Amino acid sequence: AMAAGLGARLPGGCASRWPRGRRLAHAGLATRLQREYDAVVIGAGNGGRGSRAAYLQQAGLRTAVLERRHVLGGAAVTEEIVPGTPPPPPDCSPRVAQGHPSPPRIGQRHGLRVLPRDPYSFTPLLEDRSPPRSLLLGHDAAQTQRQIAQFSPKDAQAYPEYEAFMGGLVAAIDPLLDAPPADTAALGRGSLLQRLRALRALRPLLRAGLAMGRQLPRYYEVLTAPISKVLDHWFESEPLKATLATDAVIGAMASPRTPGSGYVLLHHVMGTLEGQRGAWGYVAGGMGALSQAITSAAAARGAHIFAEKPVSRVLLGRHGRARGVALQDGTEVRSKVVLSNASPQLTFLELTPQEQLPKDFVQRIQQVDTCSPVTKINVAVDRLPNFLAAPNARDGQPLPHHQCSIHLNCESTQLLHQAFAEASDGHPSSRPMIELCIPSVLDPGLAPRGCHVVSLFTQYTPPVLAGGRPWDEAARNAYADTVFNCIEAYAPGFKASVVGRDVLTPPDLQRIFGLPGGNIFHGAMSLDQLYFARPAPSYSGYRSPVPGLYLCGSGAHPGGGVMGAAGRNAARVALEDFRRL
C-alpha cells in the first residue's frame, strides 16, 4: 500500500524516468549448495561478509556464504526498500570510509569505485541575518580556517593544532583495529609456551601506549570524557563544536555530554581514502555496489555465495564443536568452522543451542546495550535542496556544499543534548539532529537527470514511544513530517521537491535487517562494550564458547562501520584454529 501510494504521487515526467522495482543482479551467486564445506559464513549483518569468504577461500578453505535476504550487503545495501518507487539512497550507510585492508581494497580489483568528497562537511545556520551564515569544512586548510574565522578567529587558529592532536591519537589507536584484543585470561593458564604466546598479543596495546607518549593523560581524557568537555577545551564557537560533536554521537543513544562519547568520534575519523586520513566518500552505484564488488572478489577465488538461505541453527558435533548450520528449509550444510556475521544476540541467543553456552556468557549477551536513536529516511527529490545560507546556482547544477554531509539543527551542542533528552523521555526529538547526504551529486547515475536521492540519517528517536506506543504508520509519518519541516526551514521548497520517501525507525531496522534494537553497530560503542568487552569479557578475540564458532560482524572488535576489520581479524583467528585441526 505504501509503495502504491508513493507511486501514485510521482509526477508524470519524473515517474517515467525513475528506475522501477530494481533488484540487484549479483554476479558470482552460486546456484548449487553443496552439503559440506571447510567454512560457512552466516550473513545478516553490515556489508563485507564477502570479504571474510575471500580471505578464507584464498587461504585454501572451501567456503560458503549464506545470506537470509534476497540481496547481499545487510544494512549497507541500497536497493529495493520500496519496490516500484524511485530507488532510495543507502539504507543505513550513506558514506564509506576507506582504510584498513578490508572490503574497499578487495573490491577495487572488482569494479569498486569510491568517490571522495572535498569539502566534506556543511553546517548551515538558522539565524536572524540575510543570508544566514554557514560552516564549510574541507581538506583545504586555509579555506577551512577562513570558514571557522567567521565565528571565531581564535578557533580558526586552534583548529590545525586540534586536528594534529586528534590525528596523533588516531595513529596510535588505529593499529588496534587490525588485531584481536589481547586474551588476558590466557596469561594465567596453560603451559609456559602458551602464556608467552598470549603475552605477544599484548604488543599492539603496548605500542599504542608508547605512541601516545607524553600525551597519554590528555588522550585518556578524550577517550573517557564527554566530547562536549573535550571540545570546550579547544574551541569557543558553538557551530564548530556542534558540527564536530555529531561524529561523537551519530548512531549512539548518547548526548555530547555523555562520558566516553569522544571514542565514537575517533571511530568515525579512522581509516583513509586516497591517502587522506579520516576522509569519507560515496560508493559509485550506491552501497549495493560495494557488496557486488566483494561478492565478485570472493566468487573469483572460488567461494560459493547464496542469497535467500536463512540459517535456523548452528549444528554441533562431538564435544560440542560447531559442525555446520541448518537452514530454515531443513537443509544441513556441514563445515569445520562457522563464522557468524549476524549480531551477537542472534548468533548466541537464537542460532546456538543454549545448553552449550555458559550461563554467565548468555547473561552478558542479553545485557548488551543495543538501544538505537536512529531513524533513517530515504528520499527521492526532483531538484537539489536550495539552502538559504548557500543559494543554488541559476543553472541548478550542484555546488561544492551539496556533496557534503550536511548537518542540520547543529547550531549548538545544547540543541543536540535537548534532542537526546526528549528521546530519553520516550518522545521523538522536536528538532532532531539531521545528517543529510546527496550521493547523486557525485554519482549522477543514481537518479534521472535533474533529480536526486537524499539520505537522511536522523536522531533521536526512542525504540519505544512514551506510554508503550508502537511505531505505527501514523507515528512514522508524524516524525518524518517533523524532519521535513526542519529541512524546509533551512532549504525552502524541499517539501515540494519530494517525490517519494521511505521511513525506517529503530523497530524497522531490526525487522528488515536483523539489527538488534535497530542498532547499526550491533551494540553501543560505549567504553564498557569495546575491546576486551566486545561482545563479552574473555570472548573478545572472535572465538566463542562453542569451539569452531566465531563472531565476525559489527558486534565483535573493533565494532561497527563498513570497513571489514572484524571480518579480517576473525578470518585470521579461524584459519589459525583450522590449521591446528
XYZ file of C-alpha atoms in Angstrom, residues 220-526:
307
model
C 42.940 9.325 28.134
C 40.632 12.296 28.742
C 39.469 12.257 25.102
C 38.572 8.568 25.389
C 36.705 8.846 28.676
C 35.284 12.390 28.961
C 32.148 13.793 27.332
C 33.028 15.147 23.900
C 31.499 18.481 24.934
C 34.190 18.845 27.606
C 36.948 17.998 25.128
C 35.650 20.457 22.526
C 35.126 23.197 25.124
C 38.836 22.943 25.888
C 39.739 23.639 22.252
C 37.029 25.937 20.895
C 34.508 28.643 21.774
C 32.195 28.793 18.722
C 29.097 26.636 19.062
C 28.527 25.820 15.351
C 32.043 24.360 15.113
C 31.690 22.377 18.343
C 28.262 21.042 17.373
C 29.471 20.039 13.902
C 32.424 18.107 15.336
C 30.246 16.593 18.075
C 27.933 14.930 15.552
C 30.574 12.268 14.849
C 30.742 11.543 18.576
C 27.034 10.755 18.925
C 25.960 9.521 15.483
C 24.275 6.153 15.783
C 24.509 6.299 19.584
C 21.817 6.919 22.184
C 24.169 9.435 23.767
C 24.492 13.169 24.220
C 27.637 15.250 23.685
C 27.572 15.390 27.490
C 27.787 11.593 27.830
C 31.134 10.358 29.215
C 33.101 8.328 26.693
C 31.470 9.896 23.639
C 34.913 11.006 22.464
C 35.819 7.478 21.340
C 32.879 7.304 18.931
C 34.225 10.450 17.252
C 37.607 8.752 16.840
C 35.951 5.641 15.405
C 34.419 7.758 12.653
C 37.663 9.505 11.671
C 39.846 6.384 11.430
C 40.771 4.988 8.053
C 41.942 6.746 4.899
C 40.614 7.479 1.438
C 43.139 8.081 -1.338
C 45.805 8.798 1.267
C 43.643 11.253 3.228
C 43.184 10.125 6.830
C 39.647 10.390 8.151
C 38.186 11.075 4.697
C 34.838 9.674 3.616
C 33.365 9.094 0.194
C 30.340 7.764 -1.669
C 30.387 4.346 -3.331
C 29.736 4.721 -7.064
C 26.459 2.958 -7.804
C 25.330 3.022 -4.173
C 26.342 0.829 -1.272
C 24.981 -2.209 -3.103
C 27.936 -1.823 -5.486
C 30.281 -2.454 -2.552
C 28.542 -5.750 -1.809
C 28.607 -6.585 -5.538
C 32.362 -5.998 -5.808
C 33.178 -8.032 -2.709
C 30.870 -10.822 -3.829
C 32.693 -10.905 -7.150
C 36.053 -10.975 -5.368
C 35.033 -13.929 -3.199
C 33.427 -15.798 -6.096
C 36.522 -15.273 -8.235
C 38.505 -17.080 -5.546
C 36.040 -19.981 -5.613
C 33.683 -19.142 -2.733
C 30.035 -20.201 -3.052
C 27.653 -17.351 -2.205
C 23.903 -17.762 -1.784
C 21.031 -15.346 -1.212
C 17.696 -16.285 0.388
C 19.280 -19.028 2.508
C 18.247 -18.153 6.073
C 20.018 -20.144 8.799
C 17.874 -21.589 11.583
C 20.557 -23.006 13.890
C 24.215 -23.897 14.293
C 24.871 -27.647 14.186
C 27.039 -29.192 16.874
C 29.101 -32.333 16.684
C 31.182 -34.309 19.149
C 32.360 -32.455 22.223
C 30.007 -29.570 21.415
C 32.024 -28.348 18.437
C 30.333 -26.368 15.626
C 29.943 -28.663 12.616
C 27.893 -26.544 10.224
C 24.433 -24.984 10.025
C 20.838 -25.978 9.350
C 18.736 -23.805 7.044
C 15.111 -22.907 7.658
C 14.074 -25.320 4.880
C 15.737 -28.175 6.769
C 18.877 -28.429 4.621
C 22.010 -29.183 6.634
C 25.365 -27.782 5.499
C 28.374 -29.314 7.227
C 31.610 -27.413 7.821
C 34.663 -27.446 10.053
C 34.254 -23.799 11.121
C 31.301 -21.391 11.208
C 31.721 -17.608 11.139
C 28.678 -15.525 12.033
C 28.310 -12.011 10.692
C 24.951 -11.778 12.450
C 24.624 -9.895 15.712
C 25.779 -11.478 18.992
C 22.132 -11.644 20.094
C 21.004 -13.558 17.003
C 24.116 -15.752 16.930
C 24.124 -16.843 20.568
C 20.534 -16.391 21.747
C 18.712 -17.804 18.696
C 21.042 -19.832 16.469
C 23.183 -21.592 19.091
C 21.802 -24.284 21.451
C 21.594 -22.570 24.821
C 22.714 -25.628 26.778
C 26.128 -25.360 25.107
C 26.747 -21.824 26.395
C 27.870 -20.784 29.898
C 25.046 -19.075 31.777
C 27.244 -16.093 32.561
C 28.019 -15.656 28.861
C 24.325 -15.822 27.905
C 23.539 -13.228 30.566
C 26.268 -10.941 29.223
C 24.881 -11.153 25.683
C 21.359 -10.474 26.944
C 22.621 -7.367 28.743
C 24.446 -5.838 25.751
C 23.157 -2.295 25.238
C 21.650 -2.156 21.740
C 19.482 0.944 22.172
C 19.464 2.935 18.928
C 18.295 6.526 18.365
C 18.396 6.315 14.569
C 15.565 6.727 12.115
C 16.751 6.529 8.521
C 14.719 8.300 5.842
C 15.387 7.694 2.147
C 14.061 10.399 -0.140
C 13.697 10.958 -3.883
C 13.526 14.617 -4.977
C 13.049 16.312 -8.345
C 15.562 19.115 -7.659
C 18.519 19.983 -5.466
C 17.830 21.388 -1.987
C 18.281 25.179 -2.045
C 19.749 26.362 1.262
C 19.205 29.932 2.447
C 22.794 30.006 3.684
C 24.172 28.929 0.276
C 21.662 29.540 -2.548
C 21.771 27.295 -5.618
C 23.343 28.354 -8.894
C 20.947 29.693 -11.536
C 21.568 26.677 -13.766
C 20.625 24.309 -10.925
C 23.962 22.484 -11.038
C 25.382 21.100 -7.757
C 27.678 23.350 -5.735
C 30.555 22.134 -3.508
C 28.421 22.043 -0.351
C 25.924 19.662 -1.944
C 28.462 16.791 -1.862
C 28.992 17.183 1.894
C 27.464 15.640 4.954
C 25.004 18.455 5.640
C 24.381 18.972 9.359
C 21.031 20.491 10.353
C 19.860 21.563 13.808
C 23.524 21.794 14.764
C 23.773 25.424 15.817
C 24.961 24.338 19.280
C 25.766 21.268 21.363
C 22.888 22.319 23.629
C 20.469 21.632 20.765
C 21.938 18.148 20.362
C 21.590 17.499 24.083
C 17.962 18.675 24.064
C 17.180 16.322 21.191
C 18.731 13.458 23.181
C 16.821 14.399 26.354
C 13.461 14.330 24.548
C 14.126 10.834 23.201
C 15.265 9.657 26.638
C 11.757 10.529 27.841
C 10.179 8.483 25.029
C 9.449 11.357 22.642
C 10.958 11.774 19.167
C 13.112 14.885 19.037
C 11.236 18.022 18.053
C 14.462 19.360 16.483
C 16.312 16.167 15.605
C 19.955 16.013 14.647
C 19.912 15.522 10.876
C 22.761 14.392 8.643
C 21.660 14.963 5.065
C 23.662 13.427 2.200
C 23.011 13.668 -1.550
C 25.133 10.890 -3.109
C 23.694 11.530 -6.592
C 25.629 14.834 -6.679
C 28.867 12.868 -7.205
C 27.180 9.811 -8.716
C 24.522 11.111 -11.168
C 23.624 7.579 -12.288
C 21.655 7.066 -9.075
C 18.827 9.309 -10.306
C 17.330 10.650 -13.547
C 18.727 13.903 -14.907
C 17.788 16.818 -12.650
C 16.529 14.505 -9.883
C 18.425 13.342 -6.797
C 18.406 10.824 -3.975
C 18.723 12.175 -0.440
C 19.807 10.135 2.564
C 18.613 11.408 5.954
C 20.323 9.897 8.987
C 18.316 11.315 11.889
C 18.238 11.054 15.657
C 16.993 10.932 18.293
C 14.031 8.568 18.163
C 13.300 6.148 21.034
C 12.850 2.453 20.156
C 9.560 2.510 22.074
C 7.443 5.641 22.322
C 6.235 7.080 25.628
C 3.403 5.092 27.157
C 4.479 1.978 25.285
C 3.006 3.192 21.996
C 4.330 1.371 18.909
C 5.909 2.944 15.862
C 2.828 2.610 13.664
C 2.328 4.301 10.298
C 0.908 7.447 11.909
C 3.867 7.822 14.292
C 6.307 7.136 11.465
C 4.796 9.792 9.223
C 4.466 12.322 12.050
C 8.173 12.086 12.791
C 9.106 12.243 9.095
C 6.968 15.380 8.788
C 8.894 16.902 11.701
C 12.170 16.158 9.944
C 10.930 17.595 6.642
C 9.657 20.740 8.382
C 13.129 21.226 9.867
C 14.770 20.846 6.456
C 12.233 23.246 4.957
C 13.356 25.950 7.394
C 16.932 25.676 6.079
C 16.014 24.989 2.432
C 12.576 26.370 1.480
C 10.958 24.312 -1.240
C 12.379 20.997 -0.062
C 8.991 19.519 0.838
C 7.570 20.423 -2.571
C 10.517 18.665 -4.261
C 9.869 15.292 -2.589
C 8.500 12.629 -4.938
C 8.941 9.620 -2.638
C 10.146 8.741 0.842
C 10.765 5.671 2.961
C 10.961 5.883 6.759
C 12.913 3.281 8.768
C 12.522 3.591 12.550
C 14.578 1.517 15.030
C 11.999 -1.326 15.014
C 12.001 -1.285 11.190
C 15.800 -1.540 11.088
C 15.618 -4.552 13.399
C 12.828 -6.256 11.468
C 14.262 -5.747 7.973
C 17.995 -6.036 8.573
C 18.249 -8.052 11.779
C 19.921 -5.168 13.623
C 19.301 -5.672 17.371
C 17.301 -2.717 18.630
C 17.873 -1.133 15.223
C 21.488 -0.511 16.240
C 23.706 -0.151 13.167
C 26.733 -1.206 15.250
C 25.079 -4.406 16.652
C 25.610 -2.810 20.081
C 26.552 0.531 21.582
C 30.129 1.724 21.005
C 30.465 2.736 24.649
